[in-house]
Each structure stands twice: as C-alpha cells, then as structure tokens.
Amino acid sequence: MAMTTDAERRGWTQNPEAVKEDILTVALSEFAARGFSGARVDTIASRTQTSKRMIYYYFGDKLGLYTRALEAAYLEVREGEASLDLDHLPPQEALARLVAFTFDHHRANPDFIRMVMIENIHNAENLAVSQVIRDLNVAAIDKLADICRRGQEAGVFRAALDPVALHWQISAASFFNVSNRPTFSAIFGSELFEEPAQEVIRQQTVEAILAIACKA
Amino acid sequence: MAMTTDAERRGWTQNPEAVKEDILTVALSEFAARGFSGARVDTIASRTQTSKRMIYYYFGDKLGLYTRALEAAYLEVREGEASLDLDHLPPQEALARLVAFTFDHHRANPDFIRMVMIENIHNAENLAVSQVIRDLNVAAIDKLADICRRGQEAGVFRAALDPVALHWQISAASFFNVSNRPTFSAIFGSELFEEPAQEVIRQQTVEAILAIACKA
DNA sequence: GGTAAAATGTACTAACTGGACCATTTGGCA
DNA sequence: TGCCAAATGGTCCAGTTAGTACATTTTACC
C-alpha cells in the first residue's frame, strides 16, 4: 500500500512455487546438457532468479534436484503425447500416425532424450525408484496396445504381435535419431539430420514398423 | 642374472607397453561405467598395476586418457567386424546376415556402446577431432555399401536406397537394444532382454530392414 | 500489532580431485 | 663401467564443489 516498488524495497516477495519452478527449469537444462556429475550446483544457482540456498532448501541435495528434474522431463513429454487421438482411424493408419508422431515428438524434445541417455548411463538407478515416472510410462503404451488389439481383431495385424516389442521398435528409431545425432553426424556428415533426409527416414521407419506389424 | 626374483628386488622391471595397455584397459572400463566427469583418475590409478604418476606421464591429462580409451573402444569393435565375410552370399541374405551380426555384436560390446553414449552426451566433441576414429568408421560402412550395390544391380533392392540411411536403421535397432536397456527394463520389465525375446526382436529387425531395402 | 513458522540472503567450510613436483631406478650404449 | 635418457614411485598442493551455519525478512494468523 506504500508507493515503494519491489525494486526499491530492501526485502523481497515470497513466491515458493515460482522459485521451485524456476530452479527445476534451469536444473533440467543443466543436467541435460552436462549429465549428473558434469552439472554444477553453483552454475544452476547462478542461472536462477534465486540462490543456491533455495536449491538445498527445496530439493535437499544434488541428487534430489536431479531426480525431480528427471520427473519433470517425463511429465512434459507425456503431456505432449496426450493430445494424440487415434481412435477414429483404422489400425494400420493409426499405427502409421503414431510412429510418425513419436518420431517428430522425440526430435522436438532433445532435453528429454538427453535425460534418458544420462539415466541409462547410470543404469536407470534413479528412474527405478521414481513412482511418478513408473505410473507415467505404464500409461504411455496404452495407445499402442489398443491399436494392436484393434488390428488383430480386424485380422490385419499378426496374431503374435507384442505391444511392448513393437514399442521397442518404434522407440529405437525415434530415440536413436536424436540421441546419436552427434556421433553419427561427426562420422557421416549432418545431411541425414536435415529436413529432406529426415522425412525419408521417418517414412522408412513407418514402413519398417508396418512390415513388422502386418500380416505378410 | 642373479637369483633374486622380481618380488625380492627393491626395484622393478620396466615395461612401457604393458603399463600403457594396463592403464588403457582400466580407463576404458571406468569411463564406460561412469562417464568422463564421473570417472576418477585416482580410481583408475588404484585399479592399475601402476600409479597415477604414469597416467599423466603417458597420457598427459584426463581428457587425453579419455580420448585414447575412446579410440581403443572403436578399434576393438571394428576389429571384431572385420572377420565377417558376406561376399559369397546373395544380396538379400548378405544383408540379413549383416543385420543379425550387428545386432549381436553390439550386445557383445556394451562398453563400446556406453562410450558412444557418453560421446553423444558431450556432442561428439572428442570423437570429432580423432582422425583414428574417423578412418575406422569410413571403412565400417563399406561392407553395407557393397551389398547395396549388388542388390541394386540384381534388381532386388530399391534404386533410391542410400547405404548411410540403411546403416542408420541398422544401428538404431542394434544400438538402442543395448543403450536403453536399463530404462526400458525399469519401466517394462527385463523379459525383453532375455534370450527368447531377444531372438524375436533380432528377427523383427532383420525383417524391418529387408522391408526397407527390397522392392515392394 | 504481535508472534511464529516459512522463506530467503550471505558467507563459509570441509572434502575431494586433477594435476604437479622431486627423487629414484632402470636399461641401453659408448 | 660409467653415463644419460626413459621410466617409475611417492608426496603434496591449489582450485573446485557440494553442502552448511547463521542471520534476516516475509507472511499467515490471531
């Protein structure tokens, strides 16, 4: 009610949620860029609107912060997937759309990919204990399982088709395309990751998956 | 020529090559396990027959050791590939064999896979400057390029087939199968990585690649 | 307006870690 | 056999980094 602005006041405005959000965003980008050991808590703090003190206040320690950043990455990506509605399409077309979407979605979320790479380097030890992530992922395969079921009922998909194995195939292409881009580019050049070639690869991937799913 | 054994002597026996080899082997396993920042020079030294002093004597610094370990990983893997001879097989079968071999070979070399993962996390900065690795990899695709050419000449492969893009597809499946095993297992269980399921996935991968390569 | 708990700022530290220093021994060779 | 460069051992150090102690301010509530 005084006419002093925030800047003029000696003190500050409390905003716990925004502070947590701020820290998490910065931490995610830093961990994704440098890995767990490579990331520096001081660097994260300096890129924040707040201080290192608050990181430890809200997240306990470096590992706690990392775990929450990992969960945040999964949450964001799974949110983006939720908008995809394939129920109205015939199974083959639904599958083709799902593959193409997954391919593009992974490309659009490189930080998520990098966090998963880092988790794999660490043998998924932190992912394994996160109930949040486990719940998210069990749901992630539902769409695909539904498509498989419909395709089998319609007689167009193989009877022995396993949704988890198919998910493995779709993930392999979509994930590798982002995760191994640096080494692949360094060896074979970057043309394969520019737009025209990416469309070819995406189409190849769709065809490959359909070849696995459909009856001969 | 005295009858004193090595153990009884105050001194030691010089063996530069063995010392370098010893350090490299330990370093490769340590870097593969913990990444560049995660690896500790002291830990590497302690697992060696020699001392930290020798690491700096022969490799300069931590990055120098890492680079040499990376090169050693590539050398070992490419050596294993050299034994594969497919020239006597018709193109389709040669391709099928190459895919199956690559799939198995990646599984058999998890430390190599992890080193490549780590390089990708670091944006392939160290791989990019290694002439040793570049030379190795240009040769790595020769076998596949030859199969492609033969298949196209025989009229069984698509005319637009690009060996690099096909190599991408083969690598995606073979690499992902090892690199993402920890997170994939943590979420969906480990059955997919046990022998029966691995054979299914390998066969699926062969079929998928053939579907991409062959005329409709 | 008073009080206590939550939230924030500042400065510090103990331990770790990559790397360097100095001394000593080995082995090839004149 | 003596000499010198290569190889090795043992110890120490300076910079970094995760984490903490202590003080202060804000806010909710009565």
Coordinates of C-alpha atoms (C1' of nucleotides) in Angstrom, one line a residue, chain A residues 11-14 39-42 52-53 56 61-62, chain D residues 16-28:
Chain A
G11 CA 13.3 -7.2 1.1
W12 CA 11.6 -9.5 -1.4
T13 CA 8.3 -11.0 -2.4
Q14 CA 7.8 -14.6 -1.4
A39 CA 26.4 -30.4 -13.9
R40 CA 27.5 -27.8 -11.2
V41 CA 25.1 -26.8 -8.5
D42 CA 26.7 -23.3 -8.5
K52 CA 21.9 -21.9 -4.1
R53 CA 20.4 -21.8 -0.6
Y56 CA 19.0 -27.1 -0.9
D61 CA 20.8 -32.2 -2.3
K62 CA 22.1 -32.5 -5.9
Chain D
dT16 C1' 36.8 -26.6 -7.2
dT17 C1' 32.4 -28.1 -5.3
dA18 C1' 28.7 -29.9 -2.7
dG19 C1' 26.8 -28.8 1.3
dT20 C1' 26.1 -25.9 5.9
dA21 C1' 25.7 -22.2 9.7
dC22 C1' 23.7 -18.1 10.9
dA23 C1' 21.1 -14.1 10.3
dT24 C1' 17.1 -11.7 8.3
dT25 C1' 12.7 -10.9 6.1
dT26 C1' 8.1 -12.2 4.9
dT27 C1' 3.6 -13.9 5.6
dA28 C1' -0.2 -16.2 7.8

